[in-house]
Amino acid sequence: MDTATSPPSPDHWRFYRAVWRWHFYAGLFVLPFIAWLALTGAVYLYQKPIDRWVHHDLKVVEDPRHARTRPSAQIAAVTALTRGEVFRYTTPERRDGSVEIGVLEANGRREVYYVDPASARILGHLPDKGTFAGVVRRLHSLDLLGDYARALIEIAAGWAILLVLTGVYLWWPRGRKGGVSTVRGRPGQRLFWRDLHAVTGVWVGLVLLFLAVTGMPWSVVWGKQVNAWANGQDYGYPAGVRVQVPMSHQRLADASTPTWSLQQAQLPVSSLPHADHAPVDGHGGHAGHAGHEGHEGHGGGALGDLSAQPGSIGIDAALQRFDGLGLAPGYSVALPRGPMGVYTASVYPEDLAGQRVVHLDQYSGRVLLDMGYADYGALGRGLEWGINVHLGQEYGTVNRLFLLTACAAILMLCLSGAVMWWKRRPIGSMGVPALPRQQRTVAVVFALLCVGGALFPLVGASLLVVGVLDFIVSGGWGAVRQERD
């Protein structure tokens, strides 16, 4: 995937050939992944308006002006239709939005029921993460294929970083003017596609590098290790994510979809009330039976429900408490699981300043932990900012339009690279760029790449595999006759 119109000076030629060879390998392996990620990522940038359009009957209510029924009544309407356990209640982000109630069905599947908050009428249901946007996100991350696919994403992101860095080296002018900032030739010529690839790549390369790095937190090996490490440091995430407050073995991720920073977060524990000191609800009365609101006779289970524990303040009082704390609209509430469980509200709006997780004691309604973006350390804030920008959320419309343009440019980069390779490859050959004559040069370039690969274990392992294969096929990186374009 050459980007120059004439060879560099003799002093640079040997390194140029070695770098070009690895740039070719990186493009060969990663361009299909990059194209797929750019295409699905562009769609996901507009997940909310697309979901409102695709699932309008479920997500939008007809007349939002009516007074709203109590959350317990809405949950009772759902449990009247299903034998499953309610584990999550999500408030509408917009006034004309429906309430979303997550249920663990008897067969083990998780379903989301959409309810009109004014009438408690059930509008329908979908599998958890089964909306159009949910499917697109799973396609984007290859989550549908499990950890194996997530490993491929990690490798692809690392090779994308390699692709950008080697591409910048190949693009570097070295006294040339053509193919640096302008595109020469006509679409039928290889020169046109080479210049288009080079010019597009150098402008979109920085964005691609940013997306590759900020996409790494979701990777199966590197992401998990960095997440665990960040959660154990003061400059990472808040004390409550770790062990400075009494914690259970339950995790926030079991009942909700937390932001990346809270994937390791455990839940605090509620204090069991004494029989003669029943907790007081938000209206000044005793809450000994509040947990049974609209739910009589429905027993608790593995995920718990409103009536699982006598003495719980109940979902209505919990929602009142969360509203009083000023959480952004659209927050989700995970219901207590077991006698030590807590009510947990979490919300991750586009503005990072509104990101927040609050845990309430299920008996007293006392705030056990209230943490947000401002509570994170420098590392945590930096990682969360990068993730939010990657998702097109932090700067609203400007962020989305910028990334949409970048996705289009990345697709053009992939197309131009493929066309350029097709036009230059010899018939019956892969068209791998020839090795330089100096064997040591190839080894030095490979060693430098492996140093970078050490930062990302799966990427480093794949580099070693490709390097060994290249070494064997090329006859030990021996002297190879240079080919000129």
Short mmCIF file of C-alpha atoms in Angstrom, two decimals:
data_model
loop_
_atom_site.label_atom_id
_atom_site.label_comp_id
_atom_site.label_asym_id
_atom_site.label_seq_id
_atom_site.Cartn_x
_atom_site.Cartn_y
_atom_site.Cartn_z
CA MET A 1 0.00 0.00 0.00
CA ASP A 2 2.48 2.53 -1.23
CA THR A 3 1.96 6.22 -0.72
CA ALA A 4 4.92 7.76 -2.53
CA THR A 5 5.40 8.53 -6.19
CA SER A 6 9.19 8.19 -6.18
CA PRO A 7 11.55 6.32 -3.89
CA PRO A 8 13.00 8.14 -0.89
CA SER A 9 16.71 8.88 -0.69
CA PRO A 10 19.01 5.83 -0.54
CA ASP A 11 19.55 6.32 3.21
CA HIS A 12 15.84 5.95 3.86
CA TRP A 13 15.00 3.38 1.19
CA ARG A 14 15.82 0.29 3.26
CA PHE A 15 13.61 1.41 6.16
CA TYR A 16 10.92 2.53 3.77
CA ARG A 17 10.72 -0.95 2.20
CA ALA A 18 10.59 -2.70 5.58
CA VAL A 19 7.92 -0.33 6.94
CA TRP A 20 5.91 -0.58 3.72
CA ARG A 21 5.87 -4.38 4.03
CA TRP A 22 4.39 -4.20 7.54
CA HIS A 23 1.96 -1.48 6.49
CA PHE A 24 0.76 -3.84 3.78
CA TYR A 25 0.28 -6.69 6.27
CA ALA A 26 -1.58 -4.39 8.68
CA GLY A 27 -3.89 -3.22 5.91
CA LEU A 28 -4.46 -6.74 4.64
CA PHE A 29 -5.54 -7.98 8.07
CA VAL A 30 -7.34 -4.99 9.50
CA LEU A 31 -9.09 -3.13 6.66
CA PRO A 32 -12.17 -5.44 6.66
CA PHE A 33 -12.53 -4.92 10.42
CA ILE A 34 -12.04 -1.17 10.16
CA ALA A 35 -14.66 -0.92 7.41
CA TRP A 36 -17.13 -2.94 9.48
CA LEU A 37 -16.50 -0.87 12.62
CA ALA A 38 -16.83 2.41 10.70
CA LEU A 39 -20.10 1.32 9.10
CA THR A 40 -21.76 0.02 12.29
CA GLY A 41 -20.26 2.84 14.35
CA ALA A 42 -21.77 5.47 12.04
CA VAL A 43 -25.22 3.95 12.57
CA TYR A 44 -24.78 3.69 16.33
CA LEU A 45 -23.97 7.41 16.59
CA TYR A 46 -27.70 8.05 16.11
CA GLN A 47 -28.96 5.17 18.23
CA LYS A 48 -31.57 7.11 20.21
CA PRO A 49 -33.48 8.79 17.35
CA ILE A 50 -33.28 5.57 15.32
CA ASP A 51 -34.67 3.53 18.21
CA ARG A 52 -37.49 6.02 18.76
CA TRP A 53 -38.39 5.67 15.08
CA VAL A 54 -37.99 1.90 14.77
CA HIS A 55 -39.68 1.11 18.10
CA HIS A 56 -42.04 4.07 18.19
CA ASP A 57 -44.99 2.01 19.45
CA LEU A 58 -42.94 0.82 22.41
CA LYS A 59 -40.84 3.85 23.29
CA VAL A 60 -43.22 6.76 22.73
CA VAL A 61 -46.53 7.30 24.55
CA GLU A 62 -49.53 8.95 22.92
CA ASP A 63 -50.39 11.62 25.50
CA PRO A 64 -47.64 12.44 28.02
CA ARG A 65 -49.71 15.20 29.73
CA HIS A 66 -51.67 12.89 32.03
CA ALA A 67 -50.64 12.30 35.64
CA ARG A 68 -48.42 9.28 36.09
CA THR A 69 -49.27 6.11 37.95
CA ARG A 70 -47.06 4.87 40.74
CA PRO A 71 -44.02 2.79 39.73
CA SER A 72 -45.30 -0.08 41.89
CA ALA A 73 -48.55 -0.14 39.86
CA GLN A 74 -46.58 -0.24 36.61
CA ILE A 75 -44.49 -3.14 37.89
CA ALA A 76 -47.63 -4.91 39.14
CA ALA A 77 -49.06 -4.70 35.62
CA VAL A 78 -45.95 -6.42 34.28
CA THR A 79 -45.82 -9.13 36.93
CA ALA A 80 -49.48 -9.92 36.27
CA LEU A 81 -48.41 -11.08 32.80
CA THR A 82 -45.16 -12.84 33.61
CA ARG A 83 -43.90 -15.21 36.25
CA GLY A 84 -40.45 -13.68 36.07
CA GLU A 85 -38.55 -11.53 38.54
CA VAL A 86 -38.33 -7.76 38.07
CA PHE A 87 -34.73 -6.63 38.37
CA ARG A 88 -34.62 -3.14 36.82
CA TYR A 89 -36.84 -0.09 36.43
CA THR A 90 -35.83 2.64 33.96
CA THR A 91 -37.40 6.09 33.99
CA PRO A 92 -38.21 7.91 30.72
CA GLU A 93 -35.47 10.16 29.39
CA ARG A 94 -38.08 12.34 27.67
CA ARG A 95 -41.53 13.31 28.85
CA ASP A 96 -43.22 11.36 26.06
CA GLY A 97 -41.11 8.27 26.72
CA SER A 98 -42.27 4.96 28.16
CA VAL A 99 -41.06 3.27 31.31
CA GLU A 100 -38.81 0.24 30.76
CA ILE A 101 -39.05 -2.65 33.22
CA GLY A 102 -36.48 -5.44 33.06
CA VAL A 103 -37.67 -8.95 33.95
CA LEU A 104 -35.76 -12.20 34.37
CA GLU A 105 -38.18 -14.72 32.92
CA ALA A 106 -38.68 -18.23 34.27
CA ASN A 107 -36.73 -19.65 31.32
CA GLY A 108 -33.68 -17.51 32.20
CA ARG A 109 -34.14 -14.94 29.42
CA ARG A 110 -34.12 -11.24 30.20
CA GLU A 111 -36.96 -9.22 28.71
CA VAL A 112 -37.73 -5.51 28.80
CA TYR A 113 -41.40 -4.51 29.09
CA TYR A 114 -42.43 -1.06 27.90
CA VAL A 115 -45.16 0.58 29.98
CA ASP A 116 -47.19 3.78 29.53
CA PRO A 117 -46.48 5.65 32.79
CA ALA A 118 -49.85 7.42 32.68
CA SER A 119 -52.07 4.34 32.45
CA ALA A 120 -49.69 1.51 33.44
CA ARG A 121 -50.69 -0.14 30.15
CA ILE A 122 -48.10 -2.53 28.75
CA LEU A 123 -47.07 -1.47 25.25
CA GLY A 124 -45.07 -4.58 24.45
CA HIS A 125 -41.73 -6.17 25.20
CA LEU A 126 -38.36 -7.01 23.63
CA PRO A 127 -35.36 -9.09 24.72
CA ASP A 128 -32.91 -7.16 26.89
CA LYS A 129 -30.58 -5.26 24.52
CA GLY A 130 -32.88 -6.34 21.71
CA THR A 131 -33.67 -2.91 20.29
CA PHE A 132 -32.29 -1.93 16.89
CA ALA A 133 -29.54 0.13 18.56
CA GLY A 134 -28.76 -2.75 20.91
CA VAL A 135 -28.30 -5.13 17.99
CA VAL A 136 -26.14 -2.59 16.12
CA ARG A 137 -23.92 -2.14 19.15
CA ARG A 138 -23.50 -5.90 19.51
CA LEU A 139 -22.67 -6.11 15.81
CA HIS A 140 -20.18 -3.26 16.20
CA SER A 141 -18.39 -5.00 19.05
CA LEU A 142 -18.89 -8.49 17.57
CA ASP A 143 -20.41 -9.35 20.95
CA LEU A 144 -22.78 -11.76 19.19
CA LEU A 145 -19.78 -14.06 18.64
CA GLY A 146 -18.57 -14.02 22.25
CA ASP A 147 -15.09 -13.50 23.73
CA TYR A 148 -13.38 -14.95 20.66
CA ALA A 149 -14.70 -12.06 18.58
CA ARG A 150 -13.77 -9.54 21.28
CA ALA A 151 -10.23 -10.85 21.06
CA LEU A 152 -10.31 -10.18 17.31
CA ILE A 153 -11.45 -6.62 18.01
CA GLU A 154 -8.50 -6.13 20.36
CA ILE A 155 -6.09 -7.44 17.74
CA ALA A 156 -7.70 -5.34 15.01
CA ALA A 157 -7.47 -2.18 17.12
CA GLY A 158 -3.78 -2.81 17.74
CA TRP A 159 -3.07 -3.43 14.07
CA ALA A 160 -5.03 -0.27 13.24
CA ILE A 161 -2.61 1.68 15.43
CA LEU A 162 0.26 0.02 13.54
CA LEU A 163 -1.44 0.87 10.25
CA VAL A 164 -1.68 4.57 11.14
CA LEU A 165 1.89 4.93 12.42
CA THR A 166 3.47 3.14 9.47
CA GLY A 167 1.17 5.02 7.08
CA VAL A 168 2.37 8.39 8.40
CA TYR A 169 5.98 7.28 7.88
CA LEU A 170 5.23 6.28 4.29
CA TRP A 171 3.29 9.50 3.60
CA TRP A 172 6.03 11.79 4.94
CA PRO A 173 6.92 14.14 2.01
CA ARG A 174 10.75 13.80 2.00
CA GLY A 175 10.88 16.65 -0.50
CA ARG A 176 7.92 15.47 -2.57
CA LYS A 177 4.89 17.64 -3.33
CA GLY A 178 2.54 15.22 -5.09
CA GLY A 179 0.38 12.93 -3.00
CA VAL A 180 1.00 14.97 0.16
CA SER A 181 -2.03 17.25 0.28
CA THR A 182 -3.42 16.90 -3.25
CA VAL A 183 -4.63 13.99 -5.36
CA ARG A 184 -3.22 13.62 -8.86
CA GLY A 185 -4.26 11.54 -11.84
CA ARG A 186 -7.66 10.15 -12.82
CA PRO A 187 -9.83 7.42 -11.21
CA GLY A 188 -8.64 4.89 -13.75
CA GLN A 189 -5.01 5.29 -12.70
CA ARG A 190 -3.24 3.72 -9.73
CA LEU A 191 -1.62 7.10 -9.03
CA PHE A 192 -5.06 8.58 -8.29
CA TRP A 193 -5.95 5.85 -5.76
CA ARG A 194 -2.52 5.95 -4.16
CA ASP A 195 -2.70 9.71 -3.64
CA LEU A 196 -6.31 9.48 -2.46
CA HIS A 197 -5.31 6.80 0.05
CA ALA A 198 -2.34 8.82 1.30
CA VAL A 199 -4.13 12.16 1.61
CA THR A 200 -7.25 10.65 3.18
CA GLY A 201 -5.14 8.54 5.53
CA VAL A 202 -3.05 11.39 6.87
CA TRP A 203 -6.12 13.52 7.64
CA VAL A 204 -8.24 10.78 9.16
CA GLY A 205 -5.33 8.86 10.67
CA LEU A 206 -5.35 10.80 13.93
CA VAL A 207 -9.07 10.13 14.38
CA LEU A 208 -8.58 6.45 13.57
CA LEU A 209 -5.76 6.30 16.11
CA PHE A 210 -8.01 7.91 18.73
CA LEU A 211 -10.88 5.52 18.00
CA ALA A 212 -8.55 2.50 18.15
CA VAL A 213 -7.08 3.56 21.50
CA THR A 214 -10.42 4.50 23.07
CA GLY A 215 -11.95 1.29 21.75
CA MET A 216 -9.37 -0.79 23.62
CA PRO A 217 -11.17 -0.53 27.00
CA TRP A 218 -13.78 -3.00 25.71
CA SER A 219 -11.16 -5.55 24.70
CA VAL A 220 -11.14 -8.99 26.28
CA VAL A 221 -7.59 -8.99 27.69
CA TRP A 222 -6.13 -5.49 27.76
CA GLY A 223 -9.44 -3.85 28.68
CA LYS A 224 -10.12 -6.13 31.62
CA GLN A 225 -6.62 -5.73 33.00
CA VAL A 226 -6.62 -1.93 32.73
CA ASN A 227 -10.11 -1.78 34.24
CA ALA A 228 -9.07 -3.86 37.24
CA TRP A 229 -5.87 -1.83 37.64
CA ALA A 230 -7.64 1.53 37.40
CA ASN A 231 -10.22 0.47 39.96
CA GLY A 232 -7.48 -0.28 42.46
CA GLN A 233 -5.78 3.12 42.34
CA ASP A 234 -6.63 6.51 43.85
CA TYR A 235 -6.09 8.19 40.48
CA GLY A 236 -8.51 5.77 38.86
CA TYR A 237 -12.05 5.50 40.17
CA PRO A 238 -13.92 6.45 43.36
CA ALA A 239 -13.41 4.76 46.70
CA GLY A 240 -16.84 3.16 46.52
CA VAL A 241 -15.85 1.21 43.45
CA ARG A 242 -13.24 -0.48 45.58
CA VAL A 243 -13.54 -1.50 49.26
CA GLN A 244 -13.56 1.64 51.41
CA VAL A 245 -17.23 1.05 52.23
CA PRO A 246 -18.77 -2.32 53.17
CA MET A 247 -19.36 -4.24 49.95
CA SER A 248 -21.23 -7.37 48.96
CA HIS A 249 -20.18 -9.84 46.28
CA GLN A 250 -22.93 -8.57 43.98
CA ARG A 251 -21.90 -6.41 41.05
CA LEU A 252 -23.57 -3.45 39.42
CA ALA A 253 -23.10 -5.09 36.00
CA ASP A 254 -25.33 -8.03 37.04
CA ALA A 255 -28.55 -6.02 36.87
CA SER A 256 -27.69 -2.96 34.78
CA THR A 257 -25.38 -1.89 31.97
CA PRO A 258 -22.84 0.34 33.69
CA THR A 259 -20.27 2.52 32.04
CA TRP A 260 -16.87 0.95 31.44
CA SER A 261 -15.43 2.44 34.62
CA LEU A 262 -17.94 0.60 36.80
CA GLN A 263 -17.66 -2.87 35.26
CA GLN A 264 -15.79 -4.00 38.38
CA ALA A 265 -18.02 -2.12 40.83
CA GLN A 266 -19.51 -4.15 43.67
CA LEU A 267 -22.67 -3.15 45.49
CA PRO A 268 -22.68 -1.94 49.11
CA VAL A 269 -24.89 -3.67 51.67
CA SER A 270 -28.04 -2.58 53.49
CA SER A 271 -28.24 -2.73 57.28
CA LEU A 272 -30.93 -5.09 58.54
CA PRO A 273 -33.47 -3.14 60.64
CA HIS A 274 -34.36 -4.10 64.20
CA ALA A 275 -37.91 -5.27 64.71
CA ASP A 276 -38.72 -2.36 67.03
CA HIS A 277 -37.15 0.24 64.76
CA ALA A 278 -39.00 -0.04 61.48
CA PRO A 279 -37.69 2.33 58.81
CA VAL A 280 -39.65 5.44 57.98
CA ASP A 281 -40.82 6.09 54.44
CA GLY A 282 -40.74 9.36 52.55
CA HIS A 283 -44.18 10.38 53.89
CA GLY A 284 -43.30 10.09 57.57
CA GLY A 285 -45.05 6.74 58.09
CA HIS A 286 -43.61 3.33 58.78
CA ALA A 287 -42.51 1.42 55.74
CA GLY A 288 -42.87 -2.06 57.11
CA HIS A 289 -45.21 -3.02 54.26
CA ALA A 290 -44.04 -0.61 51.60
CA GLY A 291 -42.24 -3.41 49.87
CA HIS A 292 -45.62 -5.03 49.10
CA GLU A 293 -47.04 -2.13 47.11
CA GLY A 294 -49.17 -3.59 44.32
CA HIS A 295 -47.23 -6.84 44.61
CA GLU A 296 -48.91 -8.99 47.23
CA GLY A 297 -48.17 -12.66 46.98
CA HIS A 298 -45.22 -12.43 44.59
CA GLY A 299 -42.23 -14.06 46.25
CA GLY A 300 -38.59 -13.04 45.96
CA GLY A 301 -35.90 -14.94 44.11
CA ALA A 302 -32.34 -14.77 42.90
CA LEU A 303 -32.70 -11.22 41.59
CA GLY A 304 -35.28 -10.14 44.14
CA ASP A 305 -38.37 -8.03 43.63
CA LEU A 306 -40.38 -5.34 45.41
CA SER A 307 -41.74 -7.56 48.15
CA ALA A 308 -38.66 -9.71 48.69
CA GLN A 309 -37.85 -8.21 52.10
CA PRO A 310 -40.38 -7.03 54.69
CA GLY A 311 -39.41 -3.57 55.86
CA SER A 312 -38.08 -2.37 52.52
CA ILE A 313 -39.07 1.19 51.67
CA GLY A 314 -40.39 -0.03 48.30
CA ILE A 315 -39.86 1.18 44.78
CA ASP A 316 -42.16 4.21 45.10
CA ALA A 317 -40.26 5.69 48.03
CA ALA A 318 -36.93 4.79 46.41
CA LEU A 319 -37.90 6.62 43.21
CA GLN A 320 -38.96 9.65 45.26
CA ARG A 321 -35.61 9.60 47.00
CA PHE A 322 -33.66 9.39 43.73
CA ASP A 323 -35.72 12.18 42.17
CA GLY A 324 -34.98 14.33 45.21
CA LEU A 325 -31.26 13.75 44.71
CA GLY A 326 -31.50 15.30 41.24
CA LEU A 327 -30.45 12.43 38.99
CA ALA A 328 -30.69 13.16 35.28
CA PRO A 329 -33.83 11.83 33.52
CA GLY A 330 -33.56 8.35 32.09
CA TYR A 331 -31.87 6.79 35.09
CA SER A 332 -32.26 3.07 35.81
CA VAL A 333 -32.92 1.53 39.21
CA ALA A 334 -31.64 -1.96 40.01
CA LEU A 335 -33.83 -3.53 42.70
CA PRO A 336 -32.42 -5.10 45.87
CA ARG A 337 -31.32 -8.71 45.70
CA GLY A 338 -31.68 -10.46 49.01
CA PRO A 339 -31.89 -9.07 52.57
CA MET A 340 -28.61 -7.12 52.24
CA GLY A 341 -29.34 -5.75 48.77
CA VAL A 342 -29.65 -2.07 47.88
CA TYR A 343 -31.57 0.15 45.49
CA THR A 344 -29.07 1.33 42.89
CA ALA A 345 -29.80 4.18 40.48
CA SER A 346 -27.41 4.78 37.59
CA VAL A 347 -27.47 7.21 34.69
CA TYR A 348 -24.97 7.93 31.92
CA PRO A 349 -26.17 10.94 29.91
CA GLU A 350 -24.31 12.51 27.02
CA ASP A 351 -22.79 15.12 29.33
CA LEU A 352 -20.20 13.39 31.51
CA ALA A 353 -20.93 15.82 34.34
CA GLY A 354 -24.32 14.13 34.78
CA GLN A 355 -22.88 10.60 35.01
CA ARG A 356 -23.88 9.24 38.42
CA VAL A 357 -24.47 6.09 40.48
CA VAL A 358 -26.34 6.20 43.81
CA HIS A 359 -26.91 3.32 46.24
CA LEU A 360 -29.70 3.45 48.85
CA ASP A 361 -30.15 1.28 51.91
CA GLN A 362 -33.33 -0.65 51.07
CA TYR A 363 -34.73 -0.30 54.61
CA SER A 364 -33.87 3.24 55.69
CA GLY A 365 -33.50 4.92 52.30
CA ARG A 366 -30.14 6.28 53.47
CA VAL A 367 -27.61 7.12 50.75
CA LEU A 368 -24.76 4.62 51.07
CA LEU A 369 -22.74 5.84 48.13
CA ASP A 370 -23.19 8.67 45.64
CA MET A 371 -20.52 8.89 42.98
CA GLY A 372 -20.17 10.70 39.69
CA TYR A 373 -17.64 11.82 37.12
CA ALA A 374 -16.27 14.53 39.42
CA ASP A 375 -15.32 11.85 41.98
CA TYR A 376 -13.04 9.98 39.57
CA GLY A 377 -9.29 10.40 39.63
CA ALA A 378 -7.36 11.90 36.72
CA LEU A 379 -6.97 8.53 34.97
CA GLY A 380 -10.64 7.68 35.41
CA ARG A 381 -11.80 11.02 34.06
CA GLY A 382 -9.47 10.74 31.08
CA LEU A 383 -10.63 7.24 30.18
CA GLU A 384 -14.31 8.13 30.57
CA TRP A 385 -13.89 11.27 28.44
CA GLY A 386 -12.27 9.23 25.69
CA ILE A 387 -15.02 6.62 25.77
CA ASN A 388 -17.77 9.26 25.72
CA VAL A 389 -16.23 11.02 22.72
CA HIS A 390 -15.76 7.63 21.01
CA LEU A 391 -19.51 7.05 21.40
CA GLY A 392 -20.30 10.47 19.92
CA GLN A 393 -21.91 11.74 23.11
CA GLU A 394 -19.73 14.27 24.88
CA TYR A 395 -20.20 17.25 22.54
CA GLY A 396 -23.63 16.41 21.19
CA THR A 397 -24.38 17.09 17.54
CA VAL A 398 -20.88 18.41 16.79
CA ASN A 399 -19.33 15.21 18.15
CA ARG A 400 -21.66 13.01 16.10
CA LEU A 401 -21.23 14.93 12.85
CA PHE A 402 -17.45 14.92 13.22
CA LEU A 403 -17.35 11.17 13.82
CA LEU A 404 -19.86 10.53 11.02
CA THR A 405 -17.53 12.38 8.63
CA ALA A 406 -14.58 10.43 10.02
CA CYS A 407 -16.42 7.12 9.49
CA ALA A 408 -17.07 8.06 5.85
CA ALA A 409 -13.40 8.98 5.41
CA ILE A 410 -12.32 5.67 7.01
CA LEU A 411 -14.52 3.77 4.55
CA MET A 412 -12.92 5.75 1.72
CA LEU A 413 -9.49 4.89 3.16
CA CYS A 414 -10.38 1.19 3.11
CA LEU A 415 -11.79 1.37 -0.42
CA SER A 416 -8.81 3.27 -1.84
CA GLY A 417 -6.37 0.88 -0.17
CA ALA A 418 -8.14 -2.14 -1.65
CA VAL A 419 -8.33 -0.62 -5.15
CA MET A 420 -4.69 0.50 -5.01
CA TRP A 421 -3.58 -2.99 -3.99
CA TRP A 422 -5.67 -4.59 -6.74
CA LYS A 423 -4.16 -2.35 -9.40
CA ARG A 424 -0.54 -2.91 -8.35
CA ARG A 425 -0.53 -6.61 -7.48
CA PRO A 426 1.12 -8.96 -10.02
CA ILE A 427 -1.18 -11.54 -11.58
CA GLY A 428 -1.31 -14.64 -9.42
CA SER A 429 0.51 -12.97 -6.50
CA MET A 430 -0.47 -11.24 -3.26
CA GLY A 431 1.70 -8.29 -4.18
CA VAL A 432 3.56 -8.17 -0.86
CA PRO A 433 6.15 -5.34 -1.01
CA ALA A 434 9.68 -6.66 -1.50
CA LEU A 435 12.11 -6.84 1.40
CA PRO A 436 15.13 -4.52 1.51
CA ARG A 437 18.50 -6.14 0.93
CA GLN A 438 19.71 -5.37 4.45
CA GLN A 439 18.51 -8.21 6.69
CA ARG A 440 19.31 -6.24 9.84
CA THR A 441 16.92 -3.45 8.80
CA VAL A 442 13.98 -5.84 8.68
CA ALA A 443 14.87 -7.21 12.10
CA VAL A 444 15.17 -3.70 13.59
CA VAL A 445 11.76 -2.62 12.26
CA PHE A 446 10.20 -5.86 13.51
CA ALA A 447 11.78 -5.38 16.96
CA LEU A 448 10.37 -1.84 17.18
CA LEU A 449 6.91 -3.15 16.34
CA CYS A 450 7.22 -5.83 19.01
CA VAL A 451 8.04 -3.17 21.63
CA GLY A 452 4.68 -1.57 20.87
CA GLY A 453 3.07 -5.00 20.82
CA ALA A 454 4.23 -5.57 24.41
CA LEU A 455 1.67 -2.99 25.53
CA PHE A 456 -1.15 -5.08 24.09
CA PRO A 457 -0.56 -8.81 24.68
CA LEU A 458 -2.88 -10.17 21.98
CA VAL A 459 -1.52 -7.72 19.42
CA GLY A 460 2.04 -8.63 20.34
CA ALA A 461 1.24 -12.34 19.99
CA SER A 462 -0.27 -11.80 16.54
CA LEU A 463 2.78 -9.74 15.50
CA LEU A 464 5.06 -12.60 16.49
CA VAL A 465 2.98 -15.09 14.51
CA VAL A 466 3.02 -12.93 11.37
CA GLY A 467 6.72 -12.15 11.84
CA VAL A 468 7.66 -15.81 12.12
CA LEU A 469 5.59 -16.72 9.06
CA ASP A 470 7.12 -13.85 7.09
CA PHE A 471 10.59 -14.94 8.17
CA ILE A 472 9.96 -18.52 7.03
CA VAL A 473 8.28 -17.66 3.73
CA SER A 474 10.94 -15.09 2.78
CA GLY A 475 13.77 -17.51 3.45
CA GLY A 476 15.00 -15.92 6.63
CA TRP A 477 14.64 -12.27 5.54
CA GLY A 478 17.63 -12.84 3.28
CA ALA A 479 18.67 -10.71 0.33
CA VAL A 480 15.73 -10.11 -1.98
CA ARG A 481 15.87 -8.39 -5.31
CA GLN A 482 14.30 -4.93 -4.95
CA GLU A 483 11.32 -4.22 -7.14
CA ARG A 484 10.61 -0.76 -8.36
CA ASP A 485 7.09 0.51 -9.02
#
